[in-house]
Coordinates of C-alpha atoms in Angstrom, one line a residue:
M1 CA -71.1 29.9 -217.8
A2 CA -73.0 32.4 -220.2
L3 CA -72.9 32.0 -223.6
S4 CA -71.1 34.2 -226.0
K5 CA -73.4 36.3 -228.1
K6 CA -70.6 36.8 -230.6
P7 CA -70.7 34.9 -233.9
V8 CA -68.0 33.4 -234.9
T9 CA -64.9 34.9 -236.3
G10 CA -65.0 36.0 -239.8
M11 CA -69.1 35.5 -240.0
K12 CA -71.8 37.5 -239.6
D13 CA -75.0 37.9 -239.0
I14 CA -77.4 39.7 -241.2
M15 CA -79.8 42.7 -240.8
P16 CA -83.6 42.5 -242.3
D17 CA -82.8 45.4 -244.8
E18 CA -79.5 43.7 -245.9
M19 CA -81.4 40.6 -245.9
E20 CA -83.7 42.6 -249.0
I21 CA -81.2 43.8 -250.7
R22 CA -79.8 40.1 -251.1
D23 CA -83.6 38.6 -251.8
Y24 CA -83.6 41.1 -254.6
V25 CA -80.4 40.5 -255.9
I26 CA -80.8 36.7 -256.1
K27 CA -84.5 37.6 -257.5
V28 CA -82.4 39.5 -260.3
I29 CA -79.5 37.4 -261.0
T30 CA -82.7 34.0 -261.2
E31 CA -84.5 35.7 -263.4
T32 CA -82.0 36.8 -265.6
Y33 CA -79.9 33.7 -266.1
S34 CA -83.3 31.6 -266.4
K35 CA -83.8 33.9 -269.6
F36 CA -80.1 32.7 -271.3
G37 CA -80.9 29.3 -270.9
F38 CA -79.2 28.4 -267.3
T39 CA -81.0 26.0 -264.7
R40 CA -80.7 25.8 -261.0
I41 CA -78.8 23.2 -259.1
E42 CA -78.0 22.6 -255.4
T43 CA -74.7 20.6 -254.2
P44 CA -73.8 20.2 -250.8
C45 CA -71.8 22.3 -248.5
V46 CA -69.8 19.5 -247.5
E47 CA -67.2 17.8 -249.8
N48 CA -65.0 14.8 -250.0
I49 CA -61.4 15.9 -248.4
E50 CA -60.0 14.5 -251.5
N51 CA -61.8 15.9 -254.0
L52 CA -61.6 19.3 -252.2
T53 CA -57.5 18.6 -252.1
N54 CA -56.9 17.8 -255.9
K55 CA -54.4 20.5 -256.4
Q56 CA -56.9 22.5 -258.2
G57 CA -58.0 25.1 -256.0
G58 CA -54.8 27.0 -255.8
D59 CA -54.3 28.8 -252.5
N60 CA -58.0 28.5 -251.2
E61 CA -56.6 24.7 -250.7
K62 CA -54.7 26.0 -247.9
L63 CA -58.1 27.9 -246.7
I64 CA -60.1 24.7 -246.0
F65 CA -61.8 24.4 -243.1
K66 CA -61.6 20.4 -242.3
I67 CA -64.4 18.3 -241.1
L68 CA -63.0 15.4 -238.0
K69 CA -64.5 11.7 -238.9
R70 CA -67.2 10.8 -237.3
G71 CA -68.6 8.3 -234.7
E72 CA -66.2 4.7 -235.3
K73 CA -64.3 6.2 -238.0
L74 CA -62.4 8.9 -235.6
N75 CA -59.6 7.1 -233.6
L76 CA -57.3 9.1 -232.3
E77 CA -55.3 7.0 -230.8
T78 CA -54.0 5.8 -233.7
A79 CA -54.2 8.4 -236.0
K80 CA -50.4 8.7 -237.6
E81 CA -51.3 11.5 -240.4
E82 CA -54.2 14.0 -241.0
K83 CA -55.8 11.5 -243.1
D84 CA -56.7 9.3 -240.5
L85 CA -58.8 12.4 -238.8
V86 CA -60.4 14.3 -241.8
D87 CA -62.6 12.6 -244.5
G88 CA -64.2 16.0 -245.4
G89 CA -64.4 19.9 -245.7
L90 CA -66.6 22.8 -246.0
R91 CA -66.6 23.4 -250.1
Y92 CA -64.8 26.6 -251.0
D93 CA -66.3 27.4 -254.5
L94 CA -68.8 25.9 -256.3
T95 CA -66.6 24.9 -259.3
V96 CA -65.2 21.3 -257.6
P97 CA -68.6 20.8 -256.6
L98 CA -70.5 20.9 -259.7
V99 CA -67.9 19.0 -261.5
R100 CA -67.9 15.9 -259.0
Y101 CA -72.0 16.9 -259.7
Y102 CA -71.5 16.8 -263.6
S103 CA -69.7 13.5 -263.5
N104 CA -72.1 11.4 -261.0
H105 CA -75.2 12.7 -263.3
A106 CA -73.8 13.4 -267.1
N107 CA -76.3 10.4 -268.5
E108 CA -78.8 12.6 -266.7
L109 CA -78.3 15.8 -267.9
P110 CA -78.8 18.0 -271.4
S111 CA -75.4 18.9 -273.3
P112 CA -74.6 21.1 -273.3
F113 CA -75.3 21.8 -270.2
K114 CA -76.0 25.3 -268.8
A115 CA -76.0 25.3 -264.5
L116 CA -76.3 28.6 -262.1
Q117 CA -75.4 27.5 -258.7
M118 CA -76.1 29.9 -255.3
G119 CA -75.0 29.1 -252.4
N120 CA -72.6 30.1 -249.4
V121 CA -68.3 28.3 -249.7
W122 CA -66.0 28.4 -246.7
R123 CA -62.4 29.8 -246.8
A124 CA -60.4 30.3 -243.5
D125 CA -58.9 33.8 -244.4
R126 CA -58.3 36.6 -242.8
P127 CA -61.0 38.6 -242.5
Q128 CA -61.4 42.1 -243.7
R129 CA -63.5 44.6 -244.8
G130 CA -66.4 43.1 -247.3
R131 CA -64.4 39.6 -246.8
Y132 CA -66.0 37.0 -245.0
R133 CA -64.9 33.6 -244.1
Q134 CA -68.3 32.4 -245.0
F135 CA -70.3 34.4 -247.8
M136 CA -72.1 33.8 -251.0
Q137 CA -71.2 32.6 -254.4
C138 CA -72.8 32.7 -258.0
D139 CA -71.9 31.2 -260.8
I140 CA -73.1 30.2 -264.1
D141 CA -71.2 27.1 -266.2
I142 CA -71.4 25.4 -269.6
L143 CA -70.4 22.7 -269.7
G144 CA -70.0 20.3 -272.9
E145 CA -69.4 23.2 -275.6
P146 CA -66.1 23.4 -276.8
S147 CA -66.8 26.6 -278.9
N148 CA -66.4 29.7 -278.1
L149 CA -70.4 30.3 -278.0
A150 CA -69.7 29.3 -274.6
E151 CA -67.4 32.3 -273.6
I152 CA -70.0 34.9 -275.5
E153 CA -73.2 33.6 -273.8
L154 CA -71.5 33.5 -269.8
I155 CA -70.1 36.7 -270.9
L156 CA -73.3 38.3 -271.9
A157 CA -75.3 37.0 -269.6
T158 CA -73.9 37.9 -266.4
T159 CA -73.2 41.8 -267.4
T160 CA -76.7 41.7 -268.7
T161 CA -77.3 40.4 -265.0
I162 CA -75.2 43.6 -263.4
G163 CA -76.6 46.4 -265.5
R164 CA -80.2 45.5 -264.4
L165 CA -79.1 45.9 -260.9
G166 CA -77.8 49.3 -262.0
F167 CA -74.6 49.1 -262.7
K168 CA -72.6 50.9 -265.2
N169 CA -69.2 51.9 -266.6
F170 CA -67.6 48.4 -265.7
E171 CA -65.0 46.6 -267.8
I172 CA -64.8 42.9 -268.6
R173 CA -61.0 42.2 -268.3
I174 CA -61.0 38.9 -271.1
N175 CA -56.9 36.5 -271.7
D176 CA -56.1 33.4 -272.2
R177 CA -53.7 31.2 -270.0
R178 CA -52.4 29.9 -273.6
M179 CA -51.5 33.8 -274.5
L180 CA -49.9 34.0 -271.2
K181 CA -47.8 30.9 -272.0
A182 CA -46.9 31.8 -275.4
M183 CA -46.0 35.3 -274.0
A184 CA -43.4 34.1 -271.8
S185 CA -41.8 31.7 -273.8
Y186 CA -41.1 34.2 -276.2
A187 CA -39.4 35.8 -273.9
G188 CA -37.2 32.9 -272.5
F189 CA -38.6 31.8 -269.6
S190 CA -38.5 28.1 -269.2
E191 CA -42.0 26.3 -269.1
E192 CA -41.4 25.1 -265.3
S193 CA -41.3 28.4 -264.4
F194 CA -44.4 29.9 -265.9
D195 CA -45.9 29.8 -262.4
S196 CA -43.6 31.6 -260.6
V197 CA -43.7 34.0 -263.8
F198 CA -47.7 34.5 -263.2
I199 CA -47.5 34.7 -259.8
T200 CA -45.6 38.4 -260.3
L201 CA -46.9 39.3 -263.4
D202 CA -50.5 39.2 -261.8
K203 CA -49.2 41.9 -259.4
M204 CA -48.9 44.4 -262.0
D205 CA -51.5 46.6 -261.3
K206 CA -50.3 47.0 -258.0
I207 CA -46.3 47.4 -258.1
G208 CA -46.4 48.4 -262.3
T209 CA -43.5 47.3 -264.2
E210 CA -40.9 48.2 -262.1
G211 CA -41.8 46.2 -259.6
V212 CA -42.4 43.3 -261.5
T213 CA -38.7 43.9 -262.9
E214 CA -37.4 43.4 -259.5
E215 CA -39.3 40.9 -258.3
L216 CA -38.3 38.9 -261.3
K217 CA -34.6 39.7 -260.6
E218 CA -35.1 38.9 -257.1
N219 CA -36.3 35.2 -258.2
G220 CA -33.3 34.7 -260.8
F221 CA -34.3 35.3 -264.1
S222 CA -32.1 36.8 -266.8
T223 CA -32.2 40.4 -267.5
E224 CA -32.5 39.5 -271.2
S225 CA -36.0 37.9 -270.6
I226 CA -37.2 40.2 -268.5
E227 CA -36.8 42.8 -271.1
K228 CA -38.0 41.2 -273.4
Y229 CA -40.9 40.1 -271.5
L230 CA -42.2 43.3 -270.3
D231 CA -41.6 45.2 -273.5
L232 CA -44.7 43.0 -274.8
F233 CA -46.5 44.8 -272.5
K234 CA -45.0 48.8 -273.1
C235 CA -45.7 48.0 -277.0
L236 CA -49.7 47.1 -276.3
M237 CA -49.6 50.3 -273.6
E238 CA -48.7 52.4 -276.6
K239 CA -51.7 50.7 -278.5
S240 CA -54.1 51.1 -275.6
E241 CA -56.7 53.5 -277.8
E242 CA -57.0 50.3 -280.3
S243 CA -59.4 48.5 -279.9
G244 CA -58.9 44.4 -277.8
S245 CA -59.2 42.6 -281.2
E246 CA -56.8 44.9 -282.8
Q247 CA -54.4 44.2 -279.6
V248 CA -54.8 40.6 -280.0
M249 CA -53.7 40.8 -283.5
Y250 CA -51.1 42.8 -283.1
L251 CA -49.7 40.5 -280.2
S252 CA -50.1 37.4 -282.4
S253 CA -47.9 38.8 -285.3
V254 CA -45.2 39.6 -282.4
L255 CA -45.1 36.1 -281.1
G256 CA -45.8 34.0 -284.6
E257 CA -45.4 30.9 -283.8
Y258 CA -45.4 30.4 -280.3
L259 CA -49.2 31.4 -280.1
P260 CA -51.4 28.9 -281.6
E261 CA -53.6 30.3 -284.8
E262 CA -56.5 29.4 -282.7
V263 CA -55.9 31.8 -279.6
K264 CA -56.0 34.5 -281.8
D265 CA -59.0 33.9 -283.6
N266 CA -61.0 32.6 -280.5
L267 CA -60.1 35.8 -278.6
T268 CA -60.9 37.7 -281.5
Q269 CA -64.4 36.4 -281.8
I270 CA -65.2 36.8 -278.1
I271 CA -64.6 40.3 -278.4
D272 CA -66.5 40.7 -281.5
A273 CA -69.5 38.9 -280.9
V274 CA -70.0 40.7 -277.5
D275 CA -69.0 44.5 -278.7
A276 CA -72.0 43.9 -281.5
T277 CA -74.1 42.2 -279.3
K278 CA -74.0 43.3 -275.8
E279 CA -76.7 45.2 -273.7
A280 CA -75.2 46.9 -270.3
N281 CA -73.3 49.7 -270.2
F282 CA -69.9 48.1 -270.2
K283 CA -66.3 47.4 -272.2
L284 CA -64.5 44.3 -273.1
V285 CA -60.7 45.2 -272.5
F286 CA -57.9 42.5 -273.8
D287 CA -55.9 42.4 -270.5
P288 CA -52.4 40.5 -271.3
T289 CA -51.3 40.7 -267.5
L290 CA -55.0 38.7 -266.2
V291 CA -53.8 35.9 -264.5
R292 CA -56.5 34.5 -262.6
G293 CA -54.9 31.9 -259.5
M294 CA -56.8 29.0 -259.9
S295 CA -54.8 26.0 -261.9
Y296 CA -57.5 24.6 -263.3
Y297 CA -58.1 27.0 -265.5
T298 CA -56.7 26.0 -269.5
G299 CA -58.3 28.8 -272.2
T300 CA -59.5 31.6 -272.0
I301 CA -60.1 33.3 -268.3
F302 CA -62.3 36.9 -268.0
E303 CA -62.6 38.9 -264.8
I304 CA -65.5 41.6 -263.6
A305 CA -63.4 44.9 -262.9
M306 CA -65.5 48.5 -261.4
P307 CA -62.8 51.0 -262.1
E308 CA -65.4 53.6 -260.3
F309 CA -65.5 51.3 -257.2
G310 CA -61.5 50.1 -257.3
G311 CA -61.3 46.5 -257.4
S312 CA -62.8 43.3 -259.5
C313 CA -66.1 42.1 -258.6
G314 CA -66.0 38.2 -260.6
G315 CA -64.4 36.4 -262.7
G316 CA -64.3 33.1 -264.6
G317 CA -62.5 30.8 -267.7
R318 CA -62.4 28.3 -269.5
Y319 CA -62.0 24.7 -267.7
D320 CA -61.4 21.6 -270.1
E321 CA -59.7 19.0 -267.9
M322 CA -61.4 19.0 -264.6
V323 CA -64.2 16.6 -265.4
G324 CA -61.5 14.3 -266.6
K325 CA -59.7 14.3 -263.0
F326 CA -63.2 12.7 -261.6
T327 CA -64.3 10.3 -265.3
G328 CA -60.8 10.1 -266.7
Q329 CA -62.5 11.7 -270.1
N330 CA -62.3 15.2 -270.3
V331 CA -64.9 17.5 -271.0
P332 CA -65.3 21.2 -272.2
A333 CA -66.4 23.3 -268.9
C334 CA -66.6 27.3 -268.6
G335 CA -67.6 29.3 -266.1
F336 CA -68.6 33.1 -264.4
S337 CA -68.5 33.9 -261.1
I338 CA -70.2 37.3 -260.0
G339 CA -68.5 38.5 -256.6
F340 CA -72.4 38.8 -254.6
E341 CA -70.8 39.9 -251.5
R342 CA -69.3 42.5 -253.0
I343 CA -72.1 43.5 -255.4
I344 CA -74.3 43.6 -251.9
L345 CA -71.6 45.9 -250.3
L346 CA -71.5 48.4 -252.9
L347 CA -75.2 48.5 -253.2
M348 CA -75.9 49.2 -249.4
E349 CA -73.3 51.7 -249.6
S350 CA -74.9 53.7 -252.4
G351 CA -77.9 53.8 -250.4
F352 CA -79.7 51.6 -252.8
K353 CA -83.5 50.8 -252.3
V354 CA -85.4 48.0 -253.9
P355 CA -88.2 48.9 -255.9
G356 CA -91.0 47.2 -257.2
N357 CA -92.5 46.0 -253.9
G358 CA -95.9 48.3 -253.3
T359 CA -96.5 51.2 -250.7
K360 CA -95.2 49.7 -247.5
V361 CA -97.8 50.6 -244.9
A362 CA -97.8 49.9 -241.3
Y363 CA -100.9 49.2 -238.8
L364 CA -100.3 50.6 -235.1
V365 CA -103.2 49.0 -233.0
E366 CA -103.8 49.8 -229.9
K367 CA -103.6 47.2 -226.9
G368 CA -106.4 46.3 -225.6
M369 CA -109.3 46.3 -228.6
E370 CA -111.5 44.0 -228.8
K371 CA -111.5 40.4 -231.4
D372 CA -114.2 42.0 -233.2
R373 CA -112.4 45.2 -234.0
L374 CA -109.3 43.6 -234.2
T375 CA -110.4 41.4 -236.8
E376 CA -112.2 44.3 -239.0
V377 CA -108.3 46.0 -238.7
I378 CA -106.9 42.4 -239.9
K379 CA -109.6 42.4 -242.8
E380 CA -108.3 45.9 -243.6
A381 CA -105.2 44.9 -244.1
Q382 CA -105.7 41.6 -246.5
K383 CA -107.2 43.9 -248.6
A384 CA -104.2 46.4 -248.6
R385 CA -102.0 43.1 -249.3
D386 CA -104.1 41.8 -252.2
N387 CA -103.8 45.5 -253.6
G388 CA -99.5 45.0 -253.6
E389 CA -99.3 46.9 -250.7
Q390 CA -96.6 45.9 -247.6
V391 CA -98.4 45.8 -244.7
L392 CA -97.0 45.3 -241.1
V393 CA -99.6 45.1 -238.2
V394 CA -98.1 45.2 -234.7
R395 CA -99.3 46.5 -231.6
M396 CA -98.6 50.3 -230.3
N397 CA -95.9 51.0 -228.5
K398 CA -96.3 53.5 -225.0
N399 CA -94.0 55.4 -226.4
K400 CA -95.6 55.8 -230.2
K401 CA -93.4 59.0 -231.6
F402 CA -90.5 57.0 -231.5
Q403 CA -92.2 53.9 -232.8
K404 CA -92.9 56.0 -235.7
E405 CA -89.7 57.3 -236.1
Q406 CA -88.3 53.4 -236.5
L407 CA -91.4 52.4 -239.2
L408 CA -90.2 55.3 -240.8
K409 CA -86.6 55.0 -241.2
D410 CA -87.7 51.0 -242.2
G411 CA -89.1 52.3 -244.9
Y412 CA -93.1 52.3 -243.7
E413 CA -94.2 55.4 -245.5
N414 CA -97.6 55.4 -244.5
I415 CA -98.9 54.7 -240.4
K416 CA -102.4 54.3 -239.5
E417 CA -103.3 54.4 -236.5
F418 CA -106.0 52.2 -235.2
Y419 CA -108.0 52.6 -231.4
V420 CA -109.7 50.3 -229.4
N421 CA -112.8 53.2 -229.4
P422 CA -112.7 54.8 -233.2
L423 CA -113.0 58.7 -233.8

């Protein structure tokens, strides 16, 4: 039987031109984040299935690639439940592995601990343009810092990185899970209905205010609560020209006792500090419709929006209670994830060329060249490499014209030909 040449559905092979861009982006990310004090760590791609299904990952827990037990542990005849068959799974994000890692090594790590992770994750999602079942994630997290200094550092490090990759006019949308709850309570929604209300609110940018109204009605909520809730957003839309801090202050005055004072202070301090110190060309926007799907978020949440390209390319937030699920003792934690694959797609579609790699030179060597002559050519290539050039040494094909066309297409701006008998 012939072997299949196709990769597994929803996964892809990476061609050299894309790999060059990926390596460059990884280099920029690593260099920039290291200047903010983040250190690189790595965790296994397989996690204990109990860690992956602890009801912290939202809908992602439905997309886990589960791994069967091995050897004597796997007994198909006596298995009655899934747990009898499965003991591990491929990680669906980098946060759960990080928390498990920190729980095991906290005594060996500095406090606060600033971690940088880059690695593949897997989700059994429906493949579509720019969305695969295996994809790279890039996360930075700060564990052990209770103040909003963590959020400020995460936003500045992330936006500086995106700016150095050539992106401009993007937005960092910011909100707080406690703000979401305060607005829902103010409108009269019960606490047990919050998740349902937020799922609908998260669709605001797609279905608009009318769509949100209709869906909330279909879910059985009272007209009075719906109107009171959406009036908050309408009033904020009228203040869209005001700064994020001013909008937060206004909303705080309306919500009164429903919103803790610390939430207002937290958001305004983050917004003002970032605006005063940012390097990249972006706008920090207070967005009360921002929800973020992960249930482990406890406070500030944020997302990278790119209006020019339509859609987002990353996000994160504070998850102060997640370490406690492993150790029994909560540790303040906050993280930001860049949409690595989305960034690569945008760079490739824009015709991006990796800078600073030196001139690309191709040496075409005629077949049949004797040892001494070939040695001279290779020595010349080595000298050119020492001078910063990228030199490709290959045999000259019969169809030299086509070969040179391909080399020019691949960025080899200088092509030298070496014959058995030099002219």
